[in-house]
mmCIF file of C-alpha atoms in Angstrom:
data_model
loop_
_atom_site.group_PDB
_atom_site.id
_atom_site.type_symbol
_atom_site.label_atom_id
_atom_site.label_comp_id
_atom_site.label_asym_id
_atom_site.label_seq_id
_atom_site.Cartn_x
_atom_site.Cartn_y
_atom_site.Cartn_z
ATOM 1 C CA UNK A 1 -10.609 -17.248 1.920
ATOM 2 C CA UNK A 2 -11.024 -15.653 -1.508
ATOM 3 C CA UNK A 3 -9.474 -17.060 -4.694
ATOM 4 C CA UNK A 4 -7.322 -13.933 -4.938
ATOM 5 C CA UNK A 5 -5.843 -14.517 -1.476
ATOM 6 C CA UNK A 6 -5.260 -18.219 -2.188
ATOM 7 C CA UNK A 7 -3.358 -17.125 -5.294
ATOM 8 C CA UNK A 8 -1.455 -14.566 -3.183
ATOM 9 C CA UNK A 9 -0.311 -17.256 -0.720
ATOM 10 C CA UNK A 10 1.034 -19.470 -3.519
ATOM 11 C CA UNK A 11 2.824 -16.580 -5.253
ATOM 12 C CA UNK A 12 4.205 -15.319 -1.913
ATOM 13 C CA UNK A 13 5.989 -18.575 -1.203
ATOM 14 C CA UNK A 14 7.280 -18.671 -4.772
ATOM 15 C CA UNK A 15 8.613 -15.159 -4.112
ATOM 16 C CA UNK A 16 10.471 -16.530 -1.077
ATOM 17 C CA UNK A 17 12.157 -19.009 -3.416
ATOM 18 C CA UNK A 18 13.503 -15.951 -5.255
ATOM 19 C CA UNK A 19 14.779 -14.751 -1.885
ATOM 20 C CA UNK A 20 16.958 -17.839 -1.366
ATOM 21 C CA UNK A 21 18.020 -18.008 -5.023
ATOM 22 C CA UNK A 22 19.106 -14.429 -5.727
ATOM 23 C CA UNK A 23 21.404 -12.074 -3.848
ATOM 24 C CA UNK A 24 19.960 -9.073 -1.918
ATOM 25 C CA UNK A 25 20.976 -6.706 -4.746
ATOM 26 C CA UNK A 26 19.035 -8.746 -7.302
ATOM 27 C CA UNK A 27 16.096 -8.977 -4.903
ATOM 28 C CA UNK A 28 16.002 -5.173 -4.707
ATOM 29 C CA UNK A 29 16.038 -4.884 -8.502
ATOM 30 C CA UNK A 30 13.225 -7.450 -8.847
ATOM 31 C CA UNK A 31 11.322 -5.723 -6.040
ATOM 32 C CA UNK A 32 11.468 -2.319 -7.711
ATOM 33 C CA UNK A 33 10.490 -3.831 -11.077
ATOM 34 C CA UNK A 34 7.310 -5.488 -9.756
ATOM 35 C CA UNK A 35 6.401 -2.324 -7.817
ATOM 36 C CA UNK A 36 6.855 -0.311 -11.039
ATOM 37 C CA UNK A 37 4.757 -2.783 -13.040
ATOM 38 C CA UNK A 38 1.839 -3.423 -10.659
ATOM 39 C CA UNK A 39 2.244 -1.277 -7.548
ATOM 40 C CA UNK A 40 2.256 1.975 -9.510
ATOM 41 C CA UNK A 41 -0.358 0.632 -11.945
ATOM 42 C CA UNK A 42 -2.927 0.022 -9.196
ATOM 43 C CA UNK A 43 -3.064 3.757 -8.464
ATOM 44 C CA UNK A 44 -2.870 4.957 -12.057
ATOM 45 C CA UNK A 45 -6.625 4.775 -12.704
ATOM 46 C CA UNK A 46 -7.643 7.059 -9.848
ATOM 47 C CA UNK A 47 -9.047 9.696 -12.220
ATOM 48 C CA UNK A 48 -11.293 7.152 -13.945
ATOM 49 C CA UNK A 49 -12.501 5.958 -10.536
ATOM 50 C CA UNK A 50 -13.251 9.486 -9.394
ATOM 51 C CA UNK A 51 -15.129 10.260 -12.623
ATOM 52 C CA UNK A 52 -17.407 7.273 -12.021
ATOM 53 C CA UNK A 53 -17.839 8.188 -8.346
ATOM 54 C CA UNK A 54 -18.852 11.705 -9.418
ATOM 55 C CA UNK A 55 -21.083 10.532 -12.290
ATOM 56 C CA UNK A 56 -24.282 11.147 -10.347
ATOM 57 C CA UNK A 57 -23.025 14.434 -8.912
ATOM 58 C CA UNK A 58 -22.051 17.716 -10.477
ATOM 59 C CA UNK A 59 -19.917 17.067 -13.514
ATOM 60 C CA UNK A 60 -16.205 17.862 -13.164
ATOM 61 C CA UNK A 61 -14.089 18.213 -16.283
ATOM 62 C CA UNK A 62 -11.190 15.795 -16.710
ATOM 63 C CA UNK A 63 -8.769 18.711 -16.964
ATOM 64 C CA UNK A 64 -9.918 20.201 -13.656
ATOM 65 C CA UNK A 65 -9.916 16.787 -12.014
ATOM 66 C CA UNK A 66 -6.364 16.143 -13.253
ATOM 67 C CA UNK A 67 -5.223 19.496 -11.855
ATOM 68 C CA UNK A 68 -6.779 18.683 -8.472
ATOM 69 C CA UNK A 69 -5.025 15.318 -8.415
ATOM 70 C CA UNK A 70 -1.641 16.734 -9.448
ATOM 71 C CA UNK A 71 -2.101 19.489 -6.865
ATOM 72 C CA UNK A 72 -2.518 16.947 -4.051
ATOM 73 C CA UNK A 73 0.553 15.015 -5.243
ATOM 74 C CA UNK A 74 2.613 18.223 -5.373
ATOM 75 C CA UNK A 75 1.339 19.194 -1.923
ATOM 76 C CA UNK A 76 2.469 15.795 -0.618
ATOM 77 C CA UNK A 77 5.885 16.210 -2.233
ATOM 78 C CA UNK A 78 6.267 19.736 -0.791
ATOM 79 C CA UNK A 79 5.258 18.424 2.618
ATOM 80 C CA UNK A 80 8.044 15.855 2.414
ATOM 81 C CA UNK A 81 10.443 18.629 1.434
ATOM 82 C CA UNK A 82 9.410 21.145 4.114
ATOM 83 C CA UNK A 83 8.160 19.035 7.064
ATOM 84 C CA UNK A 84 9.340 15.492 6.237
ATOM 85 C CA UNK A 85 8.679 13.955 9.656
ATOM 86 C CA UNK A 86 5.028 15.098 9.556
ATOM 87 C CA UNK A 87 4.664 13.916 5.940
ATOM 88 C CA UNK A 88 6.132 10.511 6.799
ATOM 89 C CA UNK A 89 3.791 10.036 9.752
ATOM 90 C CA UNK A 90 0.806 11.029 7.590
ATOM 91 C CA UNK A 91 1.927 8.571 4.907
ATOM 92 C CA UNK A 92 2.181 5.732 7.436
ATOM 93 C CA UNK A 93 -1.271 6.449 8.899
ATOM 94 C CA UNK A 94 -2.914 6.925 5.469
ATOM 95 C CA UNK A 95 -1.329 3.722 4.168
ATOM 96 C CA UNK A 96 -2.170 1.822 7.370
ATOM 97 C CA UNK A 97 -5.849 2.617 6.986
ATOM 98 C CA UNK A 98 -5.672 1.898 3.251
ATOM 99 C CA UNK A 99 -4.088 -1.550 3.808
ATOM 100 C CA UNK A 100 -6.288 -2.414 6.791
ATOM 101 C CA UNK A 101 -9.478 -1.352 5.014
ATOM 102 C CA UNK A 102 -8.734 -3.702 2.136
ATOM 103 C CA UNK A 103 -8.135 -6.674 4.434
ATOM 104 C CA UNK A 104 -11.291 -5.968 6.454
ATOM 105 C CA UNK A 105 -13.638 -4.311 3.940
ATOM 106 C CA UNK A 106 -16.291 -6.999 4.533
ATOM 107 C CA UNK A 107 -16.900 -5.911 8.141
ATOM 108 C CA UNK A 108 -18.439 -2.540 7.235
ATOM 109 C CA UNK A 109 -21.838 -1.775 8.760
ATOM 110 C CA UNK A 110 -24.637 0.139 7.051
ATOM 111 C CA UNK A 111 -23.392 3.316 8.704
ATOM 112 C CA UNK A 112 -19.692 4.144 8.934
ATOM 113 C CA UNK A 113 -18.465 3.090 12.367
ATOM 114 C CA UNK A 114 -15.484 4.874 13.927
ATOM 115 C CA UNK A 115 -14.377 1.737 15.765
ATOM 116 C CA UNK A 116 -14.115 -0.144 12.472
ATOM 117 C CA UNK A 117 -12.049 2.675 10.958
ATOM 118 C CA UNK A 118 -9.786 2.683 14.030
ATOM 119 C CA UNK A 119 -9.369 -1.102 13.936
ATOM 120 C CA UNK A 120 -8.550 -1.105 10.208
ATOM 121 C CA UNK A 121 -5.925 1.594 10.766
ATOM 122 C CA UNK A 122 -4.332 -0.252 13.696
ATOM 123 C CA UNK A 123 -4.315 -3.492 11.682
ATOM 124 C CA UNK A 124 -2.402 -1.726 8.908
ATOM 125 C CA UNK A 125 -0.056 -0.183 11.491
ATOM 126 C CA UNK A 126 0.635 -3.656 12.843
ATOM 127 C CA UNK A 127 1.641 -4.816 9.360
ATOM 128 C CA UNK A 128 4.004 -1.839 9.042
ATOM 129 C CA UNK A 129 5.467 -2.448 12.506
ATOM 130 C CA UNK A 130 6.082 -6.120 11.651
ATOM 131 C CA UNK A 131 8.003 -5.086 8.547
ATOM 132 C CA UNK A 132 9.935 -2.395 10.411
ATOM 133 C CA UNK A 133 10.857 -4.654 13.328
ATOM 134 C CA UNK A 134 12.397 -7.288 11.062
ATOM 135 C CA UNK A 135 14.424 -4.647 9.166
ATOM 136 C CA UNK A 136 15.048 -2.138 11.938
ATOM 137 C CA UNK A 137 18.532 -0.971 10.898
ATOM 138 C CA UNK A 138 17.593 -0.390 7.241
ATOM 139 C CA UNK A 139 14.313 1.323 8.115
ATOM 140 C CA UNK A 140 16.013 3.702 10.553
ATOM 141 C CA UNK A 141 18.559 4.631 7.868
ATOM 142 C CA UNK A 142 15.815 5.384 5.320
ATOM 143 C CA UNK A 143 13.801 7.397 7.865
ATOM 144 C CA UNK A 144 16.920 9.417 8.713
ATOM 145 C CA UNK A 145 17.568 10.098 4.999
ATOM 146 C CA UNK A 146 13.955 11.222 4.477
ATOM 147 C CA UNK A 147 13.524 13.303 7.629
ATOM 148 C CA UNK A 148 17.090 14.052 8.785
ATOM 149 C CA UNK A 149 15.857 12.890 12.202
ATOM 150 C CA UNK A 150 17.510 10.085 14.146
ATOM 151 C CA UNK A 151 15.150 7.531 15.711
ATOM 152 C CA UNK A 152 17.834 5.228 17.111
ATOM 153 C CA UNK A 153 16.089 5.194 20.511
ATOM 154 C CA UNK A 154 12.914 3.685 19.045
ATOM 155 C CA UNK A 155 12.490 -0.058 19.471
ATOM 156 C CA UNK A 156 10.215 -1.352 16.720
ATOM 157 C CA UNK A 157 9.727 -4.681 18.510
ATOM 158 C CA UNK A 158 8.041 -2.900 21.432
ATOM 159 C CA UNK A 159 6.025 -0.820 18.972
ATOM 160 C CA UNK A 160 4.867 -4.062 17.335
ATOM 161 C CA UNK A 161 3.825 -5.518 20.708
ATOM 162 C CA UNK A 162 1.930 -2.342 21.684
ATOM 163 C CA UNK A 163 0.241 -2.111 18.279
ATOM 164 C CA UNK A 164 -0.723 -5.776 18.528
ATOM 165 C CA UNK A 165 -2.352 -5.187 21.924
ATOM 166 C CA UNK A 166 -4.237 -2.155 20.555
ATOM 167 C CA UNK A 167 -5.361 -4.275 17.591
ATOM 168 C CA UNK A 168 -6.751 -6.938 19.931
ATOM 169 C CA UNK A 169 -8.493 -4.336 22.136
ATOM 170 C CA UNK A 170 -10.120 -2.520 19.200
ATOM 171 C CA UNK A 171 -10.980 -5.876 17.613
ATOM 172 C CA UNK A 172 -12.974 -6.852 20.712
ATOM 173 C CA UNK A 173 -15.017 -3.665 20.324
ATOM 174 C CA UNK A 174 -15.519 -4.179 16.565
ATOM 175 C CA UNK A 175 -16.766 -7.710 17.265
ATOM 176 C CA UNK A 176 -19.726 -6.143 19.067
ATOM 177 C CA UNK A 177 -20.753 -3.940 16.116
ATOM 178 C CA UNK A 178 -20.059 -6.196 13.105
ATOM 179 C CA UNK A 179 -21.580 -9.639 12.652
ATOM 180 C CA UNK A 180 -19.033 -10.547 9.957
ATOM 181 C CA UNK A 181 -15.975 -9.755 12.065
ATOM 182 C CA UNK A 182 -15.809 -13.082 13.922
ATOM 183 C CA UNK A 183 -15.882 -15.101 10.690
ATOM 184 C CA UNK A 184 -12.838 -13.188 9.376
ATOM 185 C CA UNK A 185 -10.611 -13.448 12.469
ATOM 186 C CA UNK A 186 -8.941 -16.825 11.872
ATOM 187 C CA UNK A 187 -8.080 -16.240 8.225
ATOM 188 C CA UNK A 188 -6.645 -12.783 8.943
ATOM 189 C CA UNK A 189 -4.503 -14.120 11.788
ATOM 190 C CA UNK A 190 -3.204 -16.678 9.282
ATOM 191 C CA UNK A 191 -2.401 -13.851 6.852
ATOM 192 C CA UNK A 192 -0.422 -12.050 9.563
ATOM 193 C CA UNK A 193 1.621 -15.215 10.130
ATOM 194 C CA UNK A 194 2.317 -15.373 6.372
ATOM 195 C CA UNK A 195 3.353 -11.696 6.371
ATOM 196 C CA UNK A 196 5.667 -12.272 9.350
ATOM 197 C CA UNK A 197 7.380 -15.161 7.499
ATOM 198 C CA UNK A 198 7.790 -12.990 4.391
ATOM 199 C CA UNK A 199 9.106 -9.970 6.304
ATOM 200 C CA UNK A 200 11.500 -12.092 8.373
ATOM 201 C CA UNK A 201 12.887 -13.990 5.385
ATOM 202 C CA UNK A 202 13.124 -11.424 2.580
ATOM 203 C CA UNK A 203 15.234 -8.302 2.089
ATOM 204 C CA UNK A 204 13.431 -5.034 3.037
ATOM 205 C CA UNK A 205 12.581 -3.877 -0.507
ATOM 206 C CA UNK A 206 11.682 -7.396 -1.646
ATOM 207 C CA UNK A 207 9.538 -8.003 1.462
ATOM 208 C CA UNK A 208 7.692 -4.715 0.915
ATOM 209 C CA UNK A 209 7.259 -5.550 -2.784
ATOM 210 C CA UNK A 210 5.769 -8.979 -2.019
ATOM 211 C CA UNK A 211 3.193 -7.477 0.332
ATOM 212 C CA UNK A 212 2.491 -4.289 -1.607
ATOM 213 C CA UNK A 213 2.114 -5.961 -4.992
ATOM 214 C CA UNK A 214 0.804 -9.470 -4.290
ATOM 215 C CA UNK A 215 -1.397 -8.751 -1.269
ATOM 216 C CA UNK A 216 -2.470 -5.176 -1.950
ATOM 217 C CA UNK A 217 -2.057 -3.963 -5.526
ATOM 218 C CA UNK A 218 -3.369 -7.051 -7.363
ATOM 219 C CA UNK A 219 -6.405 -7.281 -5.068
ATOM 220 C CA UNK A 220 -7.005 -3.551 -5.500
ATOM 221 C CA UNK A 221 -6.783 -3.804 -9.299
ATOM 222 C CA UNK A 222 -9.368 -6.610 -9.256
ATOM 223 C CA UNK A 223 -11.656 -4.558 -6.995
ATOM 224 C CA UNK A 224 -11.296 -1.449 -9.168
ATOM 225 C CA UNK A 225 -12.059 -3.386 -12.369
ATOM 226 C CA UNK A 226 -15.184 -4.861 -10.756
ATOM 227 C CA UNK A 227 -16.265 -1.339 -9.784
ATOM 228 C CA UNK A 228 -15.498 0.265 -13.163
ATOM 229 C CA UNK A 229 -16.637 -2.493 -15.528
ATOM 230 C CA UNK A 230 -18.850 -4.835 -13.499
ATOM 231 C CA UNK A 231 -16.649 -7.935 -13.545
ATOM 232 C CA UNK A 232 -13.015 -9.010 -13.595
ATOM 233 C CA UNK A 233 -12.218 -10.393 -17.059
ATOM 234 C CA UNK A 234 -9.227 -10.263 -19.392
ATOM 235 C CA UNK A 235 -11.120 -7.859 -21.660
ATOM 236 C CA UNK A 236 -11.905 -5.540 -18.744
ATOM 237 C CA UNK A 237 -8.316 -5.717 -17.502
ATOM 238 C CA UNK A 238 -7.200 -4.614 -20.973
ATOM 239 C CA UNK A 239 -9.603 -1.652 -20.795
ATOM 240 C CA UNK A 240 -8.332 -0.814 -17.301
ATOM 241 C CA UNK A 241 -4.704 -0.942 -18.463
ATOM 242 C CA UNK A 242 -5.360 1.235 -21.528
ATOM 243 C CA UNK A 243 -7.124 3.812 -19.345
ATOM 244 C CA UNK A 244 -4.314 3.795 -16.754
ATOM 245 C CA UNK A 245 -1.407 3.694 -19.219
ATOM 246 C CA UNK A 246 -0.762 7.480 -19.672
ATOM 247 C CA UNK A 247 -0.622 8.100 -15.920
ATOM 248 C CA UNK A 248 1.323 4.891 -15.252
ATOM 249 C CA UNK A 249 4.000 5.672 -17.834
ATOM 250 C CA UNK A 250 4.252 9.287 -16.590
ATOM 251 C CA UNK A 251 4.907 8.020 -13.060
ATOM 252 C CA UNK A 252 7.566 5.611 -14.332
ATOM 253 C CA UNK A 253 9.325 8.387 -16.234
ATOM 254 C CA UNK A 254 9.368 10.482 -13.058
ATOM 255 C CA UNK A 255 10.879 7.611 -11.067
ATOM 256 C CA UNK A 256 13.564 6.944 -13.681
ATOM 257 C CA UNK A 257 14.490 10.643 -13.688
ATOM 258 C CA UNK A 258 14.931 10.399 -9.905
ATOM 259 C CA UNK A 259 17.135 7.346 -10.368
ATOM 260 C CA UNK A 260 19.446 8.956 -12.906
ATOM 261 C CA UNK A 261 19.773 12.110 -10.805
ATOM 262 C CA UNK A 262 20.320 10.240 -7.526
ATOM 263 C CA UNK A 263 22.118 6.986 -8.314
ATOM 264 C CA UNK A 264 23.227 6.443 -4.723
ATOM 265 C CA UNK A 265 21.238 3.358 -3.694
ATOM 266 C CA UNK A 266 20.300 4.423 -0.163
ATOM 267 C CA UNK A 267 19.363 7.952 -1.225
ATOM 268 C CA UNK A 268 17.270 6.594 -4.104
ATOM 269 C CA UNK A 269 15.454 4.251 -1.690
ATOM 270 C CA UNK A 270 14.516 7.254 0.466
ATOM 271 C CA UNK A 271 13.386 9.327 -2.532
ATOM 272 C CA UNK A 272 11.441 6.408 -3.992
ATOM 273 C CA UNK A 273 9.453 5.852 -0.812
ATOM 274 C CA UNK A 274 8.846 9.611 -0.575
ATOM 275 C CA UNK A 275 7.515 9.578 -4.164
ATOM 276 C CA UNK A 276 5.338 6.574 -3.359
ATOM 277 C CA UNK A 277 4.015 8.395 -0.303
ATOM 278 C CA UNK A 278 3.155 11.542 -2.273
ATOM 279 C CA UNK A 279 0.944 9.610 -4.705
ATOM 280 C CA UNK A 280 -0.571 7.572 -1.863
ATOM 281 C CA UNK A 281 -2.417 10.567 -0.374
ATOM 282 C CA UNK A 282 -4.870 11.183 -3.271
ATOM 283 C CA UNK A 283 -5.140 7.459 -4.041
ATOM 284 C CA UNK A 284 -6.262 6.627 -0.501
ATOM 285 C CA UNK A 285 -8.886 9.388 -0.578
ATOM 286 C CA UNK A 286 -10.294 8.137 -3.886
ATOM 287 C CA UNK A 287 -10.449 4.498 -2.723
ATOM 288 C CA UNK A 288 -12.323 5.628 0.405
ATOM 289 C CA UNK A 289 -14.814 7.456 -1.825
ATOM 290 C CA UNK A 290 -15.107 4.360 -4.043
ATOM 291 C CA UNK A 291 -15.909 2.153 -1.038
ATOM 292 C CA UNK A 292 -18.462 4.654 0.274
ATOM 293 C CA UNK A 293 -20.183 4.866 -3.104
ATOM 294 C CA UNK A 294 -20.788 1.110 -3.355
#
């Protein structure tokens, strides 16, 4: 178990203290604040990452790269506007792979293996299904507000069971192609138990914030700093933050504009997750390229 994950466990249970101390409304406010501070920040340096990835290839100007990135974000936003159910499904699958890849990035083989990619995606889907099953009513409301499609007939508990079985089946196959897989099984099962406790105990937004920030964003920031600057130090974090600041603050301004236009809490929740999804598409692609370039 890495030092980062040990830290995450301690902070997670402190976060559950917040859950029993503050009302659900305050939990939502705290949840959005930490997502704004660290969740958005962890994707704000994508252009710097892509510039380093492309350093040995044909040079791409920062202006052109920025336009490409903005174009993908706009495409994601338009997809949510025109075909929201398709956009939402894409977001869930992109994010599932993105989350699963980070938890299991040590099991990669010399050549990219499709079974590993499938397992990582199913692992991330299982995390999503755990969260959804513990907050089924709220999740169905948000999905309806995003897609205008009712999914009342869906039972997330059965989806969680089926996803868990698929995770076990694909894990058996991955065990035959990755020597490191077996050594990671116990600790990752323990993480899933921790996630289940968090998702069961905390409000939906607060539960998502705990996982997204503590277990994903902070680990991703550390990994990105190691890739960009060679090591994770306070000085390098300062350089990372300065580089990310213009894009981070622009994203925050966009979110606050959404809030002031749509102050209805449930509608804002739907729009916020749609915004988060739109910026997830290019971020996931860049992190995949970063991993492949190592």
